[in-house]
Every structure is written in structure tokens, then in C-alpha cells.
Tab-separated table of C-alpha atoms in Angstrom:
chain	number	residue	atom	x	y	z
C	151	UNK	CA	-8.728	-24.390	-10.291
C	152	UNK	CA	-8.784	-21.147	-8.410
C	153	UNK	CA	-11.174	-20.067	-5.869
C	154	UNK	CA	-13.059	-17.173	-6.571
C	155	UNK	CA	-13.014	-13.870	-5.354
C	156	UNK	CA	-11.735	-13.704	-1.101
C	157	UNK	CA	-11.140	-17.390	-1.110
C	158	UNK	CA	-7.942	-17.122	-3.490
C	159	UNK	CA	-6.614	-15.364	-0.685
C	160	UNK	CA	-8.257	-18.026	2.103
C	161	UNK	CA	-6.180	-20.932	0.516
C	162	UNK	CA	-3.030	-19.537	-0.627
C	163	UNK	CA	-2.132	-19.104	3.438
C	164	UNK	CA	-0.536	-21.725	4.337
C	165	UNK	CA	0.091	-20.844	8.080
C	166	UNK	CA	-1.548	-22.513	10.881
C	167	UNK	CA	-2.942	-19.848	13.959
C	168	UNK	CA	0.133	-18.973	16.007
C	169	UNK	CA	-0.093	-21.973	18.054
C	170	UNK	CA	3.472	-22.199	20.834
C	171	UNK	CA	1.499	-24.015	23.129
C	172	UNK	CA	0.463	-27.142	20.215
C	173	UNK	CA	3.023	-29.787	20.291
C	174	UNK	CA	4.551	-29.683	16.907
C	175	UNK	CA	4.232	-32.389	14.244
C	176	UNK	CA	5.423	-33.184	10.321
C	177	UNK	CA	3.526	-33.417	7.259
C	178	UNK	CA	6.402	-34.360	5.039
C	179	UNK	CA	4.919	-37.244	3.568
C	180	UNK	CA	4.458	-38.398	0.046
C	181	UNK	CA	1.264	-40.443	0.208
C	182	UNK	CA	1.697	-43.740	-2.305
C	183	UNK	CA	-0.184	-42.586	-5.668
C	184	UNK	CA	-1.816	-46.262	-6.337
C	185	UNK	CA	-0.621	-47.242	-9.876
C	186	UNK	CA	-2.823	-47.109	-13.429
C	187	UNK	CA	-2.128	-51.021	-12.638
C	188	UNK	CA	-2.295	-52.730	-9.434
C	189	UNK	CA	-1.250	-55.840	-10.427
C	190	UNK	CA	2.250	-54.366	-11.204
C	191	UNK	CA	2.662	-52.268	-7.787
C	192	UNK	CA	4.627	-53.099	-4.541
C	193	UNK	CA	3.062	-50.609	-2.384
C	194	UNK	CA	1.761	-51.951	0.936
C	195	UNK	CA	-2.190	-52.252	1.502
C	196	UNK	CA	-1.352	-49.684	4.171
C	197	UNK	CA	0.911	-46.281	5.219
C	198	UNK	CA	1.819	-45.483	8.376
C	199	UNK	CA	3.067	-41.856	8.793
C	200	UNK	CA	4.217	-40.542	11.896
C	201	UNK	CA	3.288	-36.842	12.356
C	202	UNK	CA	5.043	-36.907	15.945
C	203	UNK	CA	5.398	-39.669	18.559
C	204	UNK	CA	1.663	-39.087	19.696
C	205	UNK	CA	-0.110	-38.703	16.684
C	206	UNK	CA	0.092	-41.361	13.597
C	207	UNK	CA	-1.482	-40.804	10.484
C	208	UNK	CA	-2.624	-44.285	8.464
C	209	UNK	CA	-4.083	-44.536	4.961
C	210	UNK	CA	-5.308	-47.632	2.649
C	211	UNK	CA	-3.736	-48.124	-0.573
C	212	UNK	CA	-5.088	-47.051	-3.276
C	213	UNK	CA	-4.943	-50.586	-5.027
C	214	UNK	CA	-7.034	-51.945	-1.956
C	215	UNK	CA	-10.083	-49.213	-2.387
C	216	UNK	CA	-10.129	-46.098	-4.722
C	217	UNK	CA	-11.684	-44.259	-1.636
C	218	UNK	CA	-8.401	-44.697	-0.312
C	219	UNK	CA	-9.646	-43.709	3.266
C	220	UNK	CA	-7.292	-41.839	6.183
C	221	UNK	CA	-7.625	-42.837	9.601
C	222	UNK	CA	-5.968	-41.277	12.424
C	223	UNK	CA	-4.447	-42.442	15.726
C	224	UNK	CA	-4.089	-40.520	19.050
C	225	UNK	CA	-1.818	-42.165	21.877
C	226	UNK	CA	-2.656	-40.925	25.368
C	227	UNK	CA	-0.768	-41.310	28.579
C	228	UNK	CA	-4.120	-43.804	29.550
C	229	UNK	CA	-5.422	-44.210	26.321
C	230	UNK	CA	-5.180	-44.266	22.723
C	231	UNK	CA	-7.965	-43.186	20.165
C	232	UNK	CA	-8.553	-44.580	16.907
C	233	UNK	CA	-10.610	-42.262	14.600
C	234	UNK	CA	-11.933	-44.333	11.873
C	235	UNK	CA	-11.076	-48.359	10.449
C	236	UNK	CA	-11.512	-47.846	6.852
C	237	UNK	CA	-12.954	-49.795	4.110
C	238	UNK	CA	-11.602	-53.220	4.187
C	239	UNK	CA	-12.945	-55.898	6.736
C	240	UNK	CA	-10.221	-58.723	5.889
C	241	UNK	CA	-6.587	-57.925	7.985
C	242	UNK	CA	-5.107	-59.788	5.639
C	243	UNK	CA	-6.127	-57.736	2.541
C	244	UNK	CA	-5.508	-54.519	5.244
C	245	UNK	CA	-3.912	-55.531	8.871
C	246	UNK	CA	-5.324	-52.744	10.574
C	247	UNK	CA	-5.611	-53.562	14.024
C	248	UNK	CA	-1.755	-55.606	14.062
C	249	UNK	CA	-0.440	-52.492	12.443
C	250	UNK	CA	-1.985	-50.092	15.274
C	251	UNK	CA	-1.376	-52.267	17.766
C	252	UNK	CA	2.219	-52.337	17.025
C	253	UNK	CA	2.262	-48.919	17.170
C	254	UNK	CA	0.752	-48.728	20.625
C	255	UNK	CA	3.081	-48.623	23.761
C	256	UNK	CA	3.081	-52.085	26.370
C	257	UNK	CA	2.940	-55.881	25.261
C	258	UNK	CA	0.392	-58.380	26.514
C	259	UNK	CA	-1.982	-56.951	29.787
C	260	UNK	CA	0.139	-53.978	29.623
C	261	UNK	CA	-0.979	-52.847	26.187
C	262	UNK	CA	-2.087	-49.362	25.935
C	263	UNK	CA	-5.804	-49.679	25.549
C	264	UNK	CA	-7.812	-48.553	22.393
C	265	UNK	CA	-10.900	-46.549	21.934
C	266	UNK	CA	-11.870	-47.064	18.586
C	267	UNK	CA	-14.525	-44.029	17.400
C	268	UNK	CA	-15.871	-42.522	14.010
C	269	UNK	CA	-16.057	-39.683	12.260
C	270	UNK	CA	-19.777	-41.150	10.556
C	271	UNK	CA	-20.999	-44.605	9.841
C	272	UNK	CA	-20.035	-44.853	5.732
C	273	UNK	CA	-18.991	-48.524	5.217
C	274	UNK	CA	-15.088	-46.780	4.059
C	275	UNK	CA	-14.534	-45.512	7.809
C	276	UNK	CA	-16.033	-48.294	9.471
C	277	UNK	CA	-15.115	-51.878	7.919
C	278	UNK	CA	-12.274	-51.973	9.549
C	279	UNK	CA	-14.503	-52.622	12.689
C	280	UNK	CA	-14.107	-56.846	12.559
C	281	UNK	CA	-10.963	-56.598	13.233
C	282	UNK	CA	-10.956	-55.247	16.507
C	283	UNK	CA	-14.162	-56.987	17.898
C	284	UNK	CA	-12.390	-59.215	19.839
C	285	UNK	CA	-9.192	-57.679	21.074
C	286	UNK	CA	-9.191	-57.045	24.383
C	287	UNK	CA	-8.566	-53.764	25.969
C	288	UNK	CA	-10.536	-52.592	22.318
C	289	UNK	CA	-14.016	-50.154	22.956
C	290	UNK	CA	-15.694	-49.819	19.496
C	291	UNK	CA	-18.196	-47.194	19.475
C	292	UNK	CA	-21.253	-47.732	17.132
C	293	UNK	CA	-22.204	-45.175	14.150
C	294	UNK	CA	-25.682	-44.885	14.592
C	295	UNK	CA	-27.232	-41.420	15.774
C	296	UNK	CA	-28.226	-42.950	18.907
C	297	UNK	CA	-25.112	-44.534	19.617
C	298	UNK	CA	-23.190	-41.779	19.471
C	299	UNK	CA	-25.023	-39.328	21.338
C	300	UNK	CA	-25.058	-41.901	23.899
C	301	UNK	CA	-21.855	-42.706	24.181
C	302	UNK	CA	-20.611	-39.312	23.760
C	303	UNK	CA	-23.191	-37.738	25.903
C	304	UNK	CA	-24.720	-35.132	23.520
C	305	UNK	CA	-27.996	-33.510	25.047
C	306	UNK	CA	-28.728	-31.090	22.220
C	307	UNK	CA	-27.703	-32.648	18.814
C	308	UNK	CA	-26.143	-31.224	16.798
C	309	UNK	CA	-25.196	-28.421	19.438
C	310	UNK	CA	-22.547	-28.479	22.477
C	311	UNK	CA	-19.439	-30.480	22.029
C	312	UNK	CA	-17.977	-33.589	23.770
C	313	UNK	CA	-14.713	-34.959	25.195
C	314	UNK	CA	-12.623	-37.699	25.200
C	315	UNK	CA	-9.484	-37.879	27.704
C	316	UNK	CA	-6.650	-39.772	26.814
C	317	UNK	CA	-4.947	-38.834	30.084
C	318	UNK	CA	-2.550	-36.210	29.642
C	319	UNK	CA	-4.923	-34.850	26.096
C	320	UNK	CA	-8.124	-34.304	25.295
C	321	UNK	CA	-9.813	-34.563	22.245
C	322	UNK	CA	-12.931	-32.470	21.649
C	323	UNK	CA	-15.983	-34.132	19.763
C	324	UNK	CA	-17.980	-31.585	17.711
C	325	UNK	CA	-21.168	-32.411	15.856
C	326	UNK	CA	-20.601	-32.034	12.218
C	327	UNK	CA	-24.187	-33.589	10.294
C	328	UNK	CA	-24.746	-32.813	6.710
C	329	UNK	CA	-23.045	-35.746	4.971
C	330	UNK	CA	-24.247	-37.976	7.216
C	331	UNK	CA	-26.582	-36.791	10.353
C	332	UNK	CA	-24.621	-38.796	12.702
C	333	UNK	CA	-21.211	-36.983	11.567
C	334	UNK	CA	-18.527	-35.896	14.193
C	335	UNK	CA	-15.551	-34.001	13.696
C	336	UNK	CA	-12.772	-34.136	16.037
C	337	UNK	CA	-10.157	-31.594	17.408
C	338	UNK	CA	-6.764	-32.576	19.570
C	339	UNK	CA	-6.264	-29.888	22.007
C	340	UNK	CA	-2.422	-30.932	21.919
C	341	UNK	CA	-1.557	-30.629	18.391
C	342	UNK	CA	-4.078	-28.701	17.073
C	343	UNK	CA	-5.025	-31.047	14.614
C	344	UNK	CA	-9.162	-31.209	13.439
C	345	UNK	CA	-9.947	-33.952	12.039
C	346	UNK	CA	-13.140	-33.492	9.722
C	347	UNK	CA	-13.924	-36.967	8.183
C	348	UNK	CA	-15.799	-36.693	4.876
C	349	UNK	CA	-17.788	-33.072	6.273
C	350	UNK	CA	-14.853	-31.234	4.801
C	351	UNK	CA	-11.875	-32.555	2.668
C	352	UNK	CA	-9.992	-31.560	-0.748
C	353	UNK	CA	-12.231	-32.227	-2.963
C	354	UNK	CA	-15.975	-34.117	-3.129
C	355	UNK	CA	-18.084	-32.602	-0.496
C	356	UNK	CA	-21.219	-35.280	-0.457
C	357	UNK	CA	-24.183	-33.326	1.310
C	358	UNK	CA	-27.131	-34.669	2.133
C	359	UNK	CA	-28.914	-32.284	3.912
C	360	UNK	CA	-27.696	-28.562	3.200
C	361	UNK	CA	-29.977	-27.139	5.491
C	362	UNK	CA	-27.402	-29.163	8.636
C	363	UNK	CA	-24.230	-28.927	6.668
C	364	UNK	CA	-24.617	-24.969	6.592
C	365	UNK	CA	-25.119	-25.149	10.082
C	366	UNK	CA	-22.221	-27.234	10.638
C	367	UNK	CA	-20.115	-25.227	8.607
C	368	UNK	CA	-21.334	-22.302	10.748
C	369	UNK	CA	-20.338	-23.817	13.932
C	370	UNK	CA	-17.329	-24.919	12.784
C	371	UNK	CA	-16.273	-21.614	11.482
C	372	UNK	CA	-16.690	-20.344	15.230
C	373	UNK	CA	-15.063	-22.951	16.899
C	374	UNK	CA	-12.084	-22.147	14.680
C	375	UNK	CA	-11.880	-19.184	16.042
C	376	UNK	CA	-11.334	-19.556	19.375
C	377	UNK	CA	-8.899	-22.401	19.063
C	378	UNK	CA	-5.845	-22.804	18.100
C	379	UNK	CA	-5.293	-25.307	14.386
C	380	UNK	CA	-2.557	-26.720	13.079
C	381	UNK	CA	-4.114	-28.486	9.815
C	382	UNK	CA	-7.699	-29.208	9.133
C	383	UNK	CA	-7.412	-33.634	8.111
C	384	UNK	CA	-10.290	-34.934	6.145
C	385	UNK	CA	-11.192	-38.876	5.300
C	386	UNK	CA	-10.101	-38.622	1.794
C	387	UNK	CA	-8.303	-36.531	-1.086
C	388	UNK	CA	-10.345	-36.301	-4.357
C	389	UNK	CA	-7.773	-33.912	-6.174
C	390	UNK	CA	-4.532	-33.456	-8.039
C	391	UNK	CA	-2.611	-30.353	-7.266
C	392	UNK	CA	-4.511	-28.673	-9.572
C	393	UNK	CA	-7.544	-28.769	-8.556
C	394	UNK	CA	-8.615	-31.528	-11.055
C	395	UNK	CA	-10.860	-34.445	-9.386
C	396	UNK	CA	-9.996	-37.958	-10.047
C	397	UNK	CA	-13.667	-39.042	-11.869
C	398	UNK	CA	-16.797	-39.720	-10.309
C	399	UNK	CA	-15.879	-43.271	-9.447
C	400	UNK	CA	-12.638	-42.578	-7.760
C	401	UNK	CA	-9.330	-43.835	-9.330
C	402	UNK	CA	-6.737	-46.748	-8.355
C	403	UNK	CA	-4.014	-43.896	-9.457
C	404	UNK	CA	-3.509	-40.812	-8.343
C	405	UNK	CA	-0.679	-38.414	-9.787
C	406	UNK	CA	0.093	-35.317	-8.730
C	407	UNK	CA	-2.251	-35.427	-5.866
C	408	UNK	CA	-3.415	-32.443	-3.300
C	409	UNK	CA	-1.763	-32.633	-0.479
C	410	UNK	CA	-4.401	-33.848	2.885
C	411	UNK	CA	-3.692	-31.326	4.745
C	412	UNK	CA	-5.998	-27.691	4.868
C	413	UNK	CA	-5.402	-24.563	6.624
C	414	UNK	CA	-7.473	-23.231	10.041
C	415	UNK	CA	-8.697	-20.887	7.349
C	416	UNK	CA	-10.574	-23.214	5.072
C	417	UNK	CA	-12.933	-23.755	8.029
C	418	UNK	CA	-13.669	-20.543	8.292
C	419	UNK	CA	-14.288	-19.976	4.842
C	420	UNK	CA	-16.428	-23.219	4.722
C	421	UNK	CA	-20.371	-21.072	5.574
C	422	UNK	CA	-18.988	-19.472	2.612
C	423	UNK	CA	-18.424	-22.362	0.234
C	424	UNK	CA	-21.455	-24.230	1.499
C	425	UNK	CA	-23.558	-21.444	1.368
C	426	UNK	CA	-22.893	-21.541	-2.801
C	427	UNK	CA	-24.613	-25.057	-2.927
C	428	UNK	CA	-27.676	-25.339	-4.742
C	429	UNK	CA	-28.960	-28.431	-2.889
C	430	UNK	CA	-28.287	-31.031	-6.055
C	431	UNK	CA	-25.171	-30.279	-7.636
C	432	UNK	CA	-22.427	-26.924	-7.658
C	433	UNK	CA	-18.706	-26.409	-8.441
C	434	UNK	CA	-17.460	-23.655	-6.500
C	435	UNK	CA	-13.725	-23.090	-6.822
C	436	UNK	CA	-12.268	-26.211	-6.433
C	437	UNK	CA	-14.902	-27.527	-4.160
C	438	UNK	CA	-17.672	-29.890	-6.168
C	439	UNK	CA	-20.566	-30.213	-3.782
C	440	UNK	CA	-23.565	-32.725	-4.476
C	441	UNK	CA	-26.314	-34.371	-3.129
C	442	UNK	CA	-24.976	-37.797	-3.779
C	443	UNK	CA	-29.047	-39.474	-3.139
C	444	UNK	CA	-30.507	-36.425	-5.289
C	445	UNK	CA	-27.777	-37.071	-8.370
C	446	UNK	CA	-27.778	-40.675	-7.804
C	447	UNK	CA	-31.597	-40.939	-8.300
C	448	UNK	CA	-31.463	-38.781	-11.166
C	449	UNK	CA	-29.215	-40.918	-13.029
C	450	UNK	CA	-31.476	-43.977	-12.180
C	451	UNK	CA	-34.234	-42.069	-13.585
C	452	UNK	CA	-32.029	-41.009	-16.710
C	453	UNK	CA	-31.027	-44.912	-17.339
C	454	UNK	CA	-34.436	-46.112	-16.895
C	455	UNK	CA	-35.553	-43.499	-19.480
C	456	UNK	CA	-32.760	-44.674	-21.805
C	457	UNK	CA	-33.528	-47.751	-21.338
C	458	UNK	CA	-37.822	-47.484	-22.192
C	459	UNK	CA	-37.080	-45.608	-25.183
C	460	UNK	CA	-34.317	-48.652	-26.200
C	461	UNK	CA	-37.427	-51.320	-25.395
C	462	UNK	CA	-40.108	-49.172	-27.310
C	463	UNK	CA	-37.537	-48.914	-30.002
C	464	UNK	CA	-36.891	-52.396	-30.257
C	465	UNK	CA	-40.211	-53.123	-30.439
C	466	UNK	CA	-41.281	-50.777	-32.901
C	467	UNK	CA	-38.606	-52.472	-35.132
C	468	UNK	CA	-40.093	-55.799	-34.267
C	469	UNK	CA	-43.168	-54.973	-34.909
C	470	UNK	CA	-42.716	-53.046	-38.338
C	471	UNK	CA	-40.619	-56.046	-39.498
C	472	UNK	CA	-43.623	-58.436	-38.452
C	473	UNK	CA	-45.861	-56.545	-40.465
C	474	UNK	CA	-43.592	-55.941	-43.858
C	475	UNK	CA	-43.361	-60.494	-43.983
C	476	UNK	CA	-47.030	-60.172	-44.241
């Protein structure tokens, strides 16, 4: 699937914004494509790439959720940052937490500690949660609107920005609602890297109020910019290389899958894309945009029509078969 008209051009660069100051990182990765049968795969619940020895980039399997949700890890000179937990509460279905623990630097009282944030509260990105309650040297911040502008300090949601320091980094917080009105998007001033969560990602964008995730798109497109990116990260990938989505429900296989990563220039493209949406449902290029509450209610309603007519049908038939015993 092609985008139309000035965004054909948008996607096919490939280029980040000359960045020499970013510290430089690898997205060689094949990400495990899940299997047309789980029950026959090998792959573990969990991948761990490393895009450099800062910045680790973790993903469930596939068999374990057909979301198949990415979370990202940060590792500070002071701190670390986790940006999401995923969709699986047991560690020993997913072992989150031992797997980014081992990944931190120290043993013991010496561990590196953990700031474990979100990019919104979906159950996918947050499950994860449980298994970090009661680590120590572990600070969970909650999903809720409330929590996060506390924690995070926002005066003027959804406008301004926030920061986290790691110590020798800093990660910006930017206000991203639209999918969710608690969303945040994150950018790492030392690789570059802007993490978008489920506001922008190849494939499925799930909007539930267009009126905020224009505006988001908008602010987004400025922040670009100004600052240097490397690759725009979403939560999820919904396509193949193609541009073909994987069905409504998600898959357990994935073949031939889009690659994660987008280019600065997708963001600043995305006022365009979102500004296509009709506010229920709209393909535009390879971008299928709905409002997931808006189609899900209207299939309710379609099912519960199918399913009168089925009942008034049946008892017609009863009732005409009653009357020819007579």
C-alpha cells in the first residue's frame, strides 16, 4: 500500500535528521514472527535487542499475546527508565522484571535503580506492573490522568513537556492524548529515539478523540522540528511489508512484517494523516484509523440487530407451525 500523493515521498526517506551529536545505535534485528502454531514454536516469551549499551529494546512473543507489545529500556548513569511492562502479569508466562533486571548494571543494594513509566494505561503496556511491585529500588508510576500529571508535573495538559533525568540523559515527556487522554510520548535527548506508544505506530491508529489526536499530531510535528530523531518507536506493528494489516483481531503469526522503526518524517507528516480521519473509520495510505468505542458499538448494535431478526424469525416459524397442527 502506497501513500498518496506527498507522503510517497515522506516514507520512502529513510534517513534520520543529521544527528553527530546522538549516540548511535542498531536496528538490525529480525523480530520473532510468532508461528501459524504456537504449540510447535521455540521462540522465547520474550526478545531482548540491544540497540546500543544504553538503550535495550524488549518485545513479547507473539505466541504469549497477538498485541505483541514493545517496551523500551533507558539505562542512566543514576537511573534507568522502563517505558512500558506489557500485557502479561505472570513472570513466568513473561519474566519481565528478571530479564530487565539482568540487564541493569550493580548486584544486590548496588543495583541500578528503576523508574518504571507509561506511554498510556491500556492493560498491553501496563500488566507487566505485578511484577515489579515489590522490588526494591522499583518507582511505578500510575496511568491515570491524574497520576501522571502529578508525577510528571504537567500544569497545562496536554501542553508544555516534562523531564526525566537519568543522570548523564534526559528523557523528555510530551503529552500525546487522542488514543487515550492520559497518553505520553517520550523522546531520549541522547539517541534521538521518540518513543510514541500506541499514538503513532505502523499500522492501527485507535483514536478516540480526533479533536486531541490532531492536536497531538500538531505538536508533535513541531517538536520534530527542532530536535534531532533517530527513529520514531511505537507499542506495536500491525503490518507486513506491504502494507497489509494482520486482521482485526491481531494474529499469533506474522510474516513478512514492517519493520518498528519510522522516520523523523512520519511525525511530521502525521497533522496530515490524522487530519484525513473521519472520526469513525478511514484508510489513508497505509494508515487505518478508527474510533475503536464508535466501531465497537456499532458492531454491538449490528449483532443485536442480527440477532432480533434471528428471534422474530424463529418465532414466526414457531408460531406458523403451531397454527398449521391445528
Amino acid at each position: 500500500m502506497r501513500f498518496p500523493g506527498v507522503l510517497a515521498l515522506v516514507w520512502a526517506v529513510t534517513s534520520a535528521v543529521p544527528a553527530a551529536a546522538l549516540d548511535s545505535g542498531s536496528m538490525d534485528v529480525r523480530w520473532n514472527t510468532g508461528a501459524p502454531d504456537c504449540h510447535l514454536t521455540s521462540a522465547p516469551p520474550l526478545q531482548v535487542h540491544r540497540y546500543n549499551e544504553q538503550t535495550y529494546i524488549l518485545r513479547e512473543s507473539l505466541c504469549v499475546s497477538r498485541r505483541a507489545p514493545f517496551m523500551y529500556l533507558l539505562i542512566g548513569s543514576k537511573r534507568a527508565l522502563l517505558i512500558d511492562t506489557g500485557a502479561v502479569t505472570d513472570a513466568a508466562v513473561v519474566p519481565l522484571a528478571q530479564t530487565v533486571l539482568s540487564l541493569l548494571p550493580g548486584s544486590g543494594p548496588t543495583k541500578l535503580p528503576l523508574l518504571v513509566v507509561h506511554t498510556h494505561g491500556h492493560s498491553d503496556h501496563r500488566s507487566g506492573d505485578a511484577q515489579f511491585r515489590s522490588l526494591p529500588n522499583v518507582q511505578i508510576v500510575g496511568t491515570d490522568l491524574d497520576q501522571v500529571k502529578q508525577y510528571f508535573g504537567f500544569k497545562d495538559w496536554p501542553n508544555g513537556s516534562a523531564a526525566v533525568n537519568l543522570g548523564d540523559s534526559q528523557v523528555d515527556v510530551l503529552p500525546t492524548p487522542g488514543h487515550d487522554k492520559a497518553e505520553v510520548s517520550y523522546y531520549d535527548r541522547r539517541t534521538g529515539l521518540f518513543f510514541s506508544g500506541d499514538f503513532f505506530q505502523p499500522g492501527r491508529l485507535l483514536i478516540a478523540d480526533r479533536k486531541a489526536d490532531l492536536a497531538s499530531a500538531q505538536r508533535m510535528a513541531d517538536f520534530v522540528r527542532f530536535h534531532s530523531i533517530a527513529y520514531v518507536l511505537g507499542g506495536h506493528i500491525d503490518l507486513d511489508a506491504d502494507g497489509h494489516g494482520f486482521g482485526w483481531l491481531g494474529s499469533h503469526y506474522h510474516p513478512n512484517e514492517h519493520v518498528l522503526q519510522m522516520p523523523y518524517d512520519a511525525l511530521t507528516a502525521l497533522p496530515v494523516i490524522v487530519g484525513q480521519f473521519n472520526g469513525f473509520y478511514t484508510r489513508y495510505g497505509m494508515f487505518v484509523m478508527l474510533n475503536y468505542n464508535l466501531v465497537l458499538g456499532a458492531i454491538i448494535l449490528g449483532l443485536a440487530i442480527l440477532l432480533a431478526v434471528v428471534v422474530l424469525a424463529i418465532r414466526h416459524l414457531i408460531i406458523r407451525r403451531r397454527e398449521n397442527a391445528v
